Amino acid sequence: TLSGSMKFLRLNKIFLDNRCFRCQLKANGDNENSGGRRLQTFQALLRLSSLIPIFLLIFLVDLSAQQSLQSSGSQGARNISKISAPLPSTFNEALPKYISFQLGSPILRTSEHIGGELLLAPSLDGISIITDNIKVNAKETNLIIEALVFLPNSSPADPFSISAQLDSLGLIFNQFSSLEGIQYWSASRKIMRTLYVESYRIDNPKSRNRISDPSTASKLKTLLSKPMYLHQKDQTFDAIIFEVHCSITDSAFLMTNNNVTPVRMIGIPVLPENGLRTGFFAAPSPNGILLYFVTSIQSPSIARDRVFESASNKALALLHWFIEKASSQKLIDPVTLPWNFDDLPVDVRVSAIPNKK
């Protein structure tokens, strides 16, 4: 860290000052008696020994800070909100047969698997747009991450307007710049880290001029008929350009995005175009929002661990981002989710379709 570097430089300067001091003692000692040399050497040792408590103090402070960072991502991470009211019948009927959001059960279901079919997609109108975008580039070696979450709303607007809800959802998902600086839990470093250091809308992949996000529903609707483009950069890979498609049906908001530039690490291609595909599906109701998220990551030929590392935690970070934005607009109640995928309870994770051979 910057503060750690500054402390090192200050200590290094003190050390060098002491070293020069000792050298000077030696030079002066050649012209003095042995008693004087012993006295000055003793004084130099006293000065050097005074640094020991400083080193110990800095070590303990840094250790305490590191432990605080580590605990910030895991303290209370196992807490997860529970279903407190029945889901609308439309949502219940659309759930996969092996998924049940019973009263008292967690609001979230997740799945992380290599290849295979999608496990959590609800059978609601428009969902095929999301699933087809994933299936078109399906490979048995792809890492697939899914999340299905019901986000309750105990105080819906009166009267409730589904069109107004859809407009609000569309605007939230289209605030590309609001993703810049969001945090995720790094599984390897055991700390919270910034996910996107850059995130903003651009005019097209060629000129890449930054443009503003839509501020009103009417401005958003003028963009829905054509592809949009997103520039993003994290702390591992070079900047990536995504092509984004959004649509609003009578009952849901949908978004798909695919990388239209290769994913590179220090200039070396890691994933090809369309090697990273993501979809969001949000269906509002007076009782809350049913949200489905899916991402498919092609297995890279090199740096596989770097590509797949913390991928599920980054997906959770996107859920946290959406929950914060939606709850601030009173579209849903504030809820609690973990930051670390490994902290999810067993009953939240779906690894395969039960009883399917």
Coordinates of N, CA and C in Angstrom, one line a residue, residues 136-221:
V136 N -25.8 -19.9 -27.1 CA -25.3 -19.8 -28.5 C -23.8 -20.0 -28.5
N137 N -23.1 -19.8 -27.4 CA -21.7 -20.0 -27.3 C -21.3 -21.1 -26.2
A138 N -22.3 -22.0 -26.0 CA -22.1 -23.0 -24.9 C -21.0 -24.0 -25.3
K139 N -20.1 -24.2 -24.3 CA -19.1 -25.3 -24.4 C -19.0 -26.0 -23.1
E140 N -18.7 -27.3 -23.2 CA -18.6 -28.1 -21.9 C -17.6 -27.7 -20.9
T141 N -16.7 -26.8 -21.4 CA -15.6 -26.3 -20.5 C -15.9 -24.9 -19.9
N142 N -17.0 -24.3 -20.3 CA -17.4 -23.0 -19.8 C -17.7 -23.0 -18.3
L143 N -17.2 -22.0 -17.6 CA -17.7 -21.8 -16.3 C -19.0 -21.0 -16.3
I144 N -20.0 -21.6 -15.7 CA -21.4 -20.9 -15.7 C -21.7 -20.6 -14.2
I145 N -22.1 -19.4 -14.0 CA -22.5 -18.9 -12.7 C -23.9 -18.4 -12.8
E146 N -24.8 -18.9 -12.0 CA -26.2 -18.4 -12.0 C -26.6 -18.0 -10.6
A147 N -27.6 -17.0 -10.5 CA -28.2 -16.6 -9.3 C -29.6 -16.3 -9.5
L148 N -30.5 -16.8 -8.6 CA -31.9 -16.5 -8.7 C -32.3 -16.0 -7.3
V149 N -32.8 -14.7 -7.2 CA -33.0 -14.1 -5.9 C -34.4 -13.4 -5.9
F150 N -35.1 -13.6 -4.8 CA -36.4 -12.8 -4.7 C -36.1 -11.7 -3.7
L151 N -36.3 -10.5 -4.1 CA -36.1 -9.3 -3.3 C -37.4 -8.7 -2.9
P152 N -37.8 -8.8 -1.7 CA -39.1 -8.4 -1.2 C -39.3 -6.9 -1.2
N153 N -40.6 -6.5 -1.2 CA -40.9 -5.1 -1.1 C -42.2 -5.1 -0.2
S154 N -42.0 -4.7 1.1 CA -43.1 -4.7 2.0 C -43.9 -3.4 2.0
S155 N -43.4 -2.4 1.2 CA -44.2 -1.1 1.1 C -44.2 -0.7 -0.3
P156 N -45.0 -1.4 -1.2 CA -45.1 -1.1 -2.6 C -45.8 0.3 -2.8
A157 N -45.5 0.9 -3.9 CA -46.2 2.1 -4.2 C -47.7 1.9 -4.4
D158 N -48.5 2.8 -4.0 CA -49.9 2.7 -4.1 C -50.5 3.9 -4.8
P159 N -51.0 3.7 -6.0 CA -51.2 2.4 -6.7 C -49.9 1.9 -7.3
F160 N -49.8 0.6 -7.4 CA -48.6 0.0 -8.0 C -48.7 0.0 -9.5
S161 N -47.5 0.5 -10.1 CA -47.5 0.6 -11.6 C -46.3 -0.2 -12.1
I162 N -46.6 -1.3 -12.8 CA -45.5 -2.2 -13.3 C -44.7 -1.4 -14.3
S163 N -45.3 -0.6 -15.1 CA -44.5 0.2 -16.1 C -43.5 1.1 -15.5
A164 N -43.9 1.8 -14.4 CA -43.0 2.7 -13.7 C -41.9 1.9 -13.0
Q165 N -42.2 0.7 -12.5 CA -41.1 -0.2 -12.0 C -40.1 -0.6 -13.1
L166 N -40.6 -1.0 -14.2 CA -39.8 -1.4 -15.3 C -38.9 -0.2 -15.8
D167 N -39.4 1.0 -15.8 CA -38.6 2.1 -16.2 C -37.5 2.3 -15.2
S168 N -37.8 2.2 -13.9 CA -36.8 2.4 -12.8 C -35.7 1.3 -12.9
L169 N -36.1 0.1 -13.2 CA -35.2 -1.0 -13.3 C -34.3 -0.8 -14.5
G170 N -34.9 -0.3 -15.6 CA -34.1 -0.1 -16.8 C -33.0 1.0 -16.6
L171 N -33.4 2.1 -15.8 CA -32.4 3.1 -15.5 C -31.3 2.7 -14.6
I172 N -31.7 1.8 -13.6 CA -30.6 1.3 -12.7 C -29.6 0.5 -13.5
F173 N -30.0 -0.4 -14.3 CA -29.1 -1.3 -15.0 C -28.3 -0.5 -16.1
N174 N -28.8 0.7 -16.5 CA -28.1 1.4 -17.5 C -27.2 2.5 -16.9
Q175 N -27.1 2.6 -15.6 CA -26.1 3.5 -15.1 C -24.7 2.8 -15.0
F176 N -24.1 2.7 -16.2 CA -22.8 2.0 -16.3 C -21.8 2.6 -15.4
S177 N -21.8 3.9 -15.3 CA -20.7 4.6 -14.6 C -20.8 4.3 -13.1
S178 N -22.0 3.9 -12.6 CA -22.2 3.6 -11.2 C -21.5 2.3 -10.7
L179 N -21.0 1.5 -11.7 CA -20.3 0.3 -11.4 C -18.9 0.6 -11.0
E180 N -18.4 1.7 -11.4 CA -17.0 2.1 -11.1 C -16.7 2.2 -9.6
G181 N -15.8 1.4 -9.1 CA -15.4 1.5 -7.7 C -16.1 0.5 -6.8
I182 N -17.0 -0.3 -7.3 CA -17.7 -1.3 -6.5 C -16.7 -2.3 -6.0
Q183 N -17.0 -2.9 -4.8 CA -16.1 -3.8 -4.2 C -16.5 -5.3 -4.3
Y184 N -15.6 -6.2 -4.2 CA -15.8 -7.6 -4.2 C -14.9 -8.3 -3.2
W185 N -15.2 -9.5 -2.7 CA -14.3 -10.2 -1.8 C -13.3 -11.1 -2.6
S186 N -12.0 -10.8 -2.5 CA -11.0 -11.5 -3.2 C -10.7 -12.8 -2.5
A187 N -11.0 -14.0 -3.1 CA -10.8 -15.2 -2.5 C -9.4 -15.5 -2.2
S188 N -8.5 -15.1 -3.1 CA -7.1 -15.4 -2.9 C -6.4 -14.5 -1.9
R189 N -6.8 -13.2 -1.9 CA -6.1 -12.2 -1.0 C -6.8 -12.1 0.4
K190 N -8.1 -12.6 0.4 CA -8.9 -12.6 1.7 C -9.1 -11.1 2.1
I191 N -9.4 -10.2 1.2 CA -9.7 -8.9 1.5 C -10.7 -8.4 0.4
M192 N -11.4 -7.2 0.8 CA -12.2 -6.6 -0.2 C -11.4 -5.8 -1.1
R193 N -11.7 -5.9 -2.4 CA -10.9 -5.2 -3.4 C -11.9 -4.4 -4.4
T194 N -11.4 -3.4 -5.1 CA -12.2 -2.8 -6.1 C -12.3 -3.7 -7.3
L195 N -13.6 -3.9 -7.7 CA -13.8 -4.7 -8.9 C -13.5 -3.9 -10.2
Y196 N -14.2 -2.8 -10.4 CA -14.0 -2.1 -11.7 C -13.3 -0.7 -11.3
V197 N -12.1 -0.5 -11.9 CA -11.5 0.8 -11.7 C -12.0 1.8 -12.8
E198 N -12.5 1.2 -13.8 CA -13.1 2.1 -14.9 C -14.4 1.4 -15.4
S199 N -15.4 2.2 -15.5 CA -16.7 1.7 -16.1 C -17.5 2.9 -16.6
Y200 N -17.7 2.9 -17.9 CA -18.5 4.0 -18.5 C -19.0 3.6 -19.9
R201 N -20.0 4.3 -20.3 CA -20.6 4.1 -21.6 C -19.8 4.8 -22.7
I202 N -19.7 4.2 -23.9 CA -19.0 4.8 -25.0 C -19.9 4.7 -26.2
D203 N -19.5 5.5 -27.2 CA -20.4 5.6 -28.4 C -20.3 4.4 -29.3
N204 N -19.1 3.9 -29.5 CA -18.9 2.7 -30.3 C -17.5 2.1 -30.1
P205 N -17.3 0.8 -30.4 CA -16.0 0.2 -30.1 C -14.8 0.8 -30.9
K206 N -15.1 1.6 -32.0 CA -13.9 2.1 -32.7 C -13.4 3.4 -32.2
S207 N -14.3 4.4 -32.0 CA -13.8 5.7 -31.5 C -13.7 5.7 -30.0
R208 N -14.6 5.0 -29.3 CA -14.5 4.8 -27.9 C -14.6 6.1 -27.1
N209 N -15.5 7.0 -27.6 CA -15.7 8.3 -26.9 C -16.6 8.1 -25.7
R210 N -16.3 8.6 -24.6 CA -17.2 8.4 -23.4 C -18.4 9.3 -23.6
I211 N -19.6 8.7 -23.3 CA -20.8 9.4 -23.3 C -21.6 9.2 -22.0
S212 N -22.6 10.0 -21.8 CA -23.3 9.9 -20.5 C -24.3 8.8 -20.5
D213 N -24.7 8.4 -19.3 CA -25.7 7.4 -19.1 C -27.1 8.1 -19.3
P214 N -28.1 7.4 -19.7 CA -29.5 8.1 -19.7 C -30.0 8.5 -18.4
S215 N -30.6 9.6 -18.3 CA -31.0 10.1 -17.0 C -32.5 10.0 -16.8
T216 N -33.3 9.7 -17.9 CA -34.7 9.6 -17.8 C -35.2 8.4 -18.6
A217 N -36.4 7.9 -18.3 CA -36.9 6.8 -18.9 C -37.1 7.0 -20.4
S218 N -37.5 8.2 -20.8 CA -37.7 8.5 -22.2 C -36.4 8.5 -23.0
K219 N -35.3 9.0 -22.3 CA -34.0 8.9 -23.0 C -33.5 7.4 -23.1
L220 N -33.8 6.6 -22.1 CA -33.4 5.2 -22.2 C -34.2 4.5 -23.3
K221 N -35.4 4.8 -23.5 CA -36.2 4.1 -24.5 C -35.8 4.4 -25.9

